[in-house]
Amino acid sequence: MAEKGAEKAAVDVSVAQRTSIPSGESAVWADVSPLLEAACKDLGDGDLVHGDNFNLFAAMSALEIMDPKMDSGMVGKYYSVDEAVENGAAPVPISFEKTVDVQCTIDIMDHLLACEATWHKGHSLAQTVFSCIYLLRPDRTSSHALLHSYCRVIRATCKAVVSVVSDARTHETVGRSFLELKQCCNDLVLQFPESLEEKRKSKIEEDLFTMAYGLPLDGDGDEKCLSLLNAVEETISRQLRACKAQSSRRRVIEDVEPLQTNLDLEEGYCKALLCRLRFRKHFYHVLTSMRRPQGRGLELARKHIASCITELECVHKSSKFLRAIASGTCEDGIEDKTTASGSQPIGFDASLNCRLSAPTPPRSIKILSWKKAIEYFSKLLHHLDIICSYSLEPLLEGVLQFVVQFQKSQPDLVARAHLQLLLVQDGKLYGRESIFSVITRAAALPDVTKNHDIQKNEYIMQLGQLVINMLKILCTNAAWQRRKLGKMLQDWRVIYVQLELVFRKDFGEVSGIPDDENVCMKIFQHILVWVEEQTYWIASRFLILGFELELYSPSEYCMVYWYIYVVLIKLVEKKHIKMAARNDTSKQKVKKKRESPKDAAREYRVPPAVLFVQCQIFLVEGLTMMLAALKNEHMILQSPSPFNTEQERFIQHFELLQKACIPDHVSYPSFKESTTYARFSTLVMYNYFKDAQRIAKEVKSSFSNDPEKLAELRKIEQVAEHNSIALNLICRVGALDRSLKVSFEFSHHPYFATAVVKRS
Amino acid sequence: MDQEAEKSSIQAETSEVSNSDSSDPVTRVRNLLFRQMLVGIKDGRFFLGTFHCIDKQGNIILQDAVEYRSTRRSSPSPMEQRCLGLILIPSSCRSSCHVDCAIEEQLSLLKF
């Protein structure tokens, strides 16, 4: 027994030595596996052996080893990059046969494109682009000019993209975004569990995105990637020319060594490579010129975007040629492949640097297919083009409209980051308009204000910061944006109260004030109105984003539309006051010039911008009342929520608005009060939808040069028309026919519902 | 403090255990709690941590665990290590399990 023990001990010591994991002083590692096995046999079902400090709940959070979703250290095929390289996982050259080498290089390029798109979609850089062993060892490729130049430009591009996104960050931390997420989930989990994954992803996308610890993003000389790329491009285009000349039996222009050995394929390979290289070149140019200050590079960027799109189309077309050659290997399932040829690329292993993506748990990643990657990049380029063709409008209202419109096309992270960096540079709009002058214009202040001392006022400066924050937040993803806007409402409210206090203190008991002070007073008055208008605009955006994020259940539509209604009423009121004031000042000027009494007497016309909101107001009021009447007359089955009452849900949805008193004196009782008595018999007498339709028709002509507003009006008109018909139908038939089923769809407008009446 | 007390009690018990072979395995495993445990798993990594819990299926929880992995398949090779905290090692992937102990104690552990 003792002998056996000694033998074991010797083995154990060797374990410890081999692993160089030290045991305690004058101690050894004793094997306890047999003991554990025996103990487990003796344990009853569900029994645990644990100490006093054990807490089952805490134990649940233990990291599970060998679980692919939790254990980022799982050893894959290789123990390290070096070992992989030594084992020939990423040979240079890829093959000594030149044709194969070119073919494999193209596969690597394609797979990298797929990886890059996957990264942009929110996965870690380490597990996507840098799963490429060639990228991880920048020096190794130097003898292979083609691969080397491509790897360099990829690294440089990744670095540029990381810098855009990290510069544009709204400085959310992982911890905070999880908290935010939890809040979001509370709203979501009951009704829409399937959309949770999407929401979660969008929350942490930015955090994952910029994580690049330990990756060789700064390869030696990568900043000069373009010169090498150009040289390689030049060589290949000469090879292409040479092979074309040969095939047409013309004289051989110059002594060019062909790209590879199979002359039948020379032209195809040259072309496939050229468009890939050129795409990279132009894409890199796009990124760098878009970063030029004050939007000075936008025009140049547009040219490169156009070239990028052309080259991307060529890349797409090249797949026919590449697939034909590789067809021996595989035919089916090309849709899921990550390369144009459909072959598996050489030199990739995502498990090698999986651990670099810590502290996040590893996610099992499915790299996008090559086709999807191409689609992604053309979408990205399209979005970047929208940004680059933007007129850099100085009027804040226009900026907001542009950003909201841009967000409707659901741009991804990279495009959004670019937009944000364009809008806010050095604390100025586009890096050139001071925020105070932006406010001056937005609040319709007289021109003299621009140099007025008031801009040094502490609260005015804070207001400027709020405007900047708002612009940044509007460029983030919908979930984050909504949460942030909701929280920001309180800041806007506080600044309003503070400005009002200052205003009261300075001009409270004045009469017959001198002209200069008169200007000051006017400025304050205008700013106050504008701050309120802006606050209500944010509130309406906050509410509407809830539809985009599918946060509302059909049983809550009534209260949501009601809240939108009360917010829009306030918005239109402030807008109207502002515009009337603006008209006043401009009219005064006119009067002074012409001094004609006729002009002053001219009939006052409601500005189209006000009518536009008015038309939305009628629509939401109609929807509120229709939903309330359906409920009151028991035509919509209201299954009471098992989890919370209507009042609780009201508080859940509008807590942030209520906290900021937006609007004042609005609460659950006032919602109940205004909807309890809604009946179809009264609704049909006053049909809100008809009014919405009428105004939409009227106001259209005023927006003939604003296609977006026009499209919006057309949609509103459609919703109003459908709902008006539905309303009449329900009124006529509803009382008699109890089998009538009414449901709501977003078929004509993303957030104004259309009623659908069916007989069950 | 508690831990110290427990340790000394373990020591006392183990010396007792060495005298009586009949002590049941569950008690003896209980005595290993709070000791440093080195668990090897099938992909070649080792985890060193404080023995925290084991269940009937043989899944082990270690506290304050450190992961050790060699950078090459061929041994000897340099080791990489990183801290993981609380980990659960499923019995299915466990290939070896050792505790840190004095030589004289080791002999008693082997008997049963």
Tab-separated table of C-alpha atoms in Angstrom, chain A residues 38-209:
chain	number	residue	atom	x	y	z
A	38	ALA	CA	-16.884	6.988	-4.274
A	39	ALA	CA	-18.430	9.977	-2.516
A	40	CYS	CA	-20.689	10.735	-5.464
A	41	LYS	CA	-21.972	7.193	-5.398
A	42	ASP	CA	-22.911	7.613	-1.755
A	43	LEU	CA	-24.610	10.961	-2.245
A	44	GLY	CA	-28.377	10.993	-2.587
A	45	ASP	CA	-30.148	12.598	-5.541
A	46	GLY	CA	-29.901	16.353	-5.340
A	47	ASP	CA	-27.427	16.238	-2.463
A	48	LEU	CA	-24.537	18.617	-2.474
A	49	VAL	CA	-21.303	18.705	-0.541
A	50	HIS	CA	-20.641	22.320	0.351
A	51	GLY	CA	-19.464	24.603	3.120
A	52	ASP	CA	-21.350	27.114	5.224
A	53	ASN	CA	-20.635	29.966	2.855
A	54	PHE	CA	-22.424	28.241	0.013
A	55	ASN	CA	-25.224	30.077	-1.698
A	56	LEU	CA	-27.094	28.267	-4.418
A	57	PHE	CA	-28.095	31.495	-6.094
A	58	ALA	CA	-24.492	32.696	-6.270
A	59	ALA	CA	-23.382	29.290	-7.475
A	60	MET	CA	-25.746	29.642	-10.418
A	61	SER	CA	-23.627	32.473	-11.699
A	62	ALA	CA	-20.556	30.273	-11.917
A	63	LEU	CA	-18.893	30.247	-15.295
A	64	GLU	CA	-19.478	26.884	-16.853
A	65	ILE	CA	-16.327	25.388	-18.253
A	66	MET	CA	-16.577	23.892	-21.742
A	67	ASP	CA	-19.886	25.602	-22.384
A	68	PRO	CA	-19.340	27.281	-25.725
A	69	LYS	CA	-21.502	30.206	-24.659
A	70	MET	CA	-19.567	30.888	-21.474
A	71	ASP	CA	-16.108	29.436	-21.694
A	72	SER	CA	-14.013	31.619	-23.934
A	73	GLY	CA	-10.896	29.619	-23.170
A	74	MET	CA	-12.000	26.419	-24.835
A	75	VAL	CA	-9.075	25.004	-26.703
A	76	GLY	CA	-9.833	24.519	-30.326
A	77	LYS	CA	-7.607	22.857	-32.824
A	78	TYR	CA	-4.544	24.814	-31.818
A	79	TYR	CA	-3.205	25.996	-28.493
A	80	SER	CA	-1.861	29.271	-29.847
A	81	VAL	CA	-1.411	31.315	-32.991
A	82	ASP	CA	2.242	30.315	-33.106
A	83	GLU	CA	1.373	26.662	-32.943
A	84	ALA	CA	-1.195	27.117	-35.698
A	85	VAL	CA	1.408	28.820	-37.854
A	86	GLU	CA	3.970	26.092	-37.193
A	87	ASN	CA	1.426	23.477	-38.141
A	88	GLY	CA	0.889	25.159	-41.477
A	89	ALA	CA	-2.582	26.504	-40.828
A	90	ALA	CA	-1.725	29.709	-42.671
A	91	PRO	CA	1.060	29.008	-45.152
A	92	VAL	CA	2.879	31.724	-47.099
A	93	PRO	CA	2.619	31.369	-50.033
A	94	ILE	CA	-0.679	29.630	-49.684
A	95	SER	CA	0.333	27.247	-52.414
A	96	PHE	CA	3.450	26.879	-54.558
A	97	GLU	CA	1.211	26.360	-57.514
A	98	LYS	CA	0.434	29.889	-58.581
A	99	THR	CA	-3.095	29.306	-59.813
A	100	VAL	CA	-4.122	27.698	-56.553
A	101	ASP	CA	-2.390	30.462	-54.651
A	102	VAL	CA	-4.401	33.151	-56.444
A	103	GLN	CA	-7.608	31.203	-56.016
A	104	CYS	CA	-6.994	30.818	-52.279
A	105	THR	CA	-6.071	34.471	-51.902
A	106	ILE	CA	-9.399	35.469	-53.416
A	107	ASP	CA	-11.191	33.144	-50.992
A	108	ILE	CA	-9.383	34.788	-48.092
A	109	MET	CA	-10.374	38.240	-49.365
A	110	ASP	CA	-14.002	37.183	-49.648
A	111	HIS	CA	-14.135	35.571	-46.269
A	112	LEU	CA	-12.582	38.682	-44.746
A	113	LEU	CA	-15.344	40.774	-46.292
A	114	ALA	CA	-17.925	38.485	-44.714
A	115	CYS	CA	-16.111	38.733	-41.390
A	116	GLU	CA	-15.991	42.498	-41.618
A	117	ALA	CA	-19.731	42.739	-42.232
A	118	THR	CA	-20.347	40.393	-39.306
A	119	TRP	CA	-18.210	42.650	-37.138
A	120	HIS	CA	-20.132	45.742	-38.221
A	121	LYS	CA	-23.314	43.924	-37.306
A	122	GLY	CA	-22.166	43.843	-33.702
A	123	HIS	CA	-19.832	40.940	-33.061
A	124	SER	CA	-16.375	41.195	-31.617
A	125	LEU	CA	-13.488	42.114	-33.862
A	126	ALA	CA	-11.380	39.310	-32.391
A	127	GLN	CA	-13.847	36.636	-33.368
A	128	THR	CA	-14.570	37.970	-36.831
A	129	VAL	CA	-11.965	39.839	-38.877
A	130	PHE	CA	-9.106	38.803	-36.634
A	131	SER	CA	-9.955	35.153	-36.842
A	132	CYS	CA	-7.638	35.476	-39.841
A	133	ILE	CA	-4.219	34.168	-38.870
A	134	TYR	CA	-2.573	36.205	-41.627
A	135	LEU	CA	-3.877	39.412	-40.052
A	136	LEU	CA	-2.613	38.389	-36.642
A	137	ARG	CA	0.994	38.081	-37.815
A	138	PRO	CA	1.608	41.167	-39.965
A	139	ASP	CA	5.233	40.343	-40.798
A	140	ARG	CA	4.652	36.890	-42.126
A	141	THR	CA	2.863	37.994	-45.284
A	142	SER	CA	5.519	40.473	-46.440
A	143	SER	CA	6.848	38.107	-49.125
A	144	HIS	CA	3.366	37.795	-50.648
A	145	ALA	CA	2.673	41.282	-52.003
A	146	LEU	CA	-0.934	40.613	-52.914
A	147	LEU	CA	-1.974	39.145	-49.587
A	148	HIS	CA	0.233	41.572	-47.685
A	149	SER	CA	-1.310	44.650	-49.273
A	150	TYR	CA	-4.799	43.335	-48.663
A	151	CYS	CA	-4.112	42.496	-45.014
A	152	ARG	CA	-2.633	45.920	-44.481
A	153	VAL	CA	-5.590	47.791	-45.873
A	154	ILE	CA	-7.958	45.609	-43.854
A	155	ARG	CA	-6.119	46.409	-40.626
A	156	ALA	CA	-6.022	50.115	-41.481
A	157	THR	CA	-9.725	50.083	-42.356
A	158	CYS	CA	-10.637	48.333	-39.106
A	159	LYS	CA	-8.626	50.883	-37.200
A	160	ALA	CA	-10.392	53.762	-38.943
A	161	VAL	CA	-13.813	52.244	-38.269
A	162	VAL	CA	-13.008	51.562	-34.624
A	163	SER	CA	-11.938	55.180	-34.251
A	164	VAL	CA	-15.165	56.502	-35.810
A	165	VAL	CA	-17.345	54.412	-33.566
A	166	SER	CA	-15.393	55.048	-30.398
A	167	ASP	CA	-15.273	58.799	-31.067
A	168	ALA	CA	-19.004	58.817	-31.596
A	169	ARG	CA	-19.765	56.824	-28.495
A	170	THR	CA	-22.308	58.213	-26.127
A	171	HIS	CA	-20.049	56.947	-23.361
A	172	GLU	CA	-22.282	54.233	-22.149
A	173	THR	CA	-20.483	51.542	-20.206
A	174	VAL	CA	-21.223	47.865	-20.355
A	175	GLY	CA	-22.581	47.896	-16.826
A	176	ARG	CA	-24.886	50.757	-17.471
A	177	SER	CA	-26.162	49.433	-20.685
A	178	PHE	CA	-27.092	46.176	-18.995
A	179	LEU	CA	-29.066	48.131	-16.440
A	180	GLU	CA	-30.767	50.059	-19.180
A	181	LEU	CA	-31.430	46.802	-20.868
A	182	LYS	CA	-33.047	45.402	-17.761
A	183	GLN	CA	-35.406	48.347	-17.660
A	184	CYS	CA	-36.199	47.847	-21.280
A	185	CYS	CA	-36.786	44.150	-20.722
A	186	ASN	CA	-39.273	44.841	-17.982
A	187	ASP	CA	-41.451	46.572	-20.521
A	188	LEU	CA	-40.851	43.988	-23.121
A	189	VAL	CA	-40.726	40.612	-21.615
A	190	LEU	CA	-44.425	39.986	-21.250
A	191	GLN	CA	-45.489	40.708	-24.739
A	192	PHE	CA	-42.610	40.296	-27.075
A	193	PRO	CA	-40.101	37.796	-25.803
A	194	GLU	CA	-38.940	36.993	-29.305
A	195	SER	CA	-37.669	40.477	-29.947
A	196	LEU	CA	-35.552	40.463	-26.821
A	197	GLU	CA	-32.494	39.003	-28.442
A	198	GLU	CA	-32.495	41.760	-31.030
A	199	LYS	CA	-32.838	44.410	-28.357
A	200	ARG	CA	-30.073	42.929	-26.280
A	201	LYS	CA	-27.792	42.879	-29.237
A	202	SER	CA	-28.451	46.452	-30.134
A	203	LYS	CA	-27.724	47.553	-26.595
A	204	ILE	CA	-24.246	46.236	-26.357
A	205	GLU	CA	-23.253	46.549	-29.982
A	206	GLU	CA	-21.073	49.563	-29.435
A	207	ASP	CA	-19.270	48.059	-26.500
A	208	LEU	CA	-18.428	44.891	-28.334
A	209	PHE	CA	-17.578	46.752	-31.454
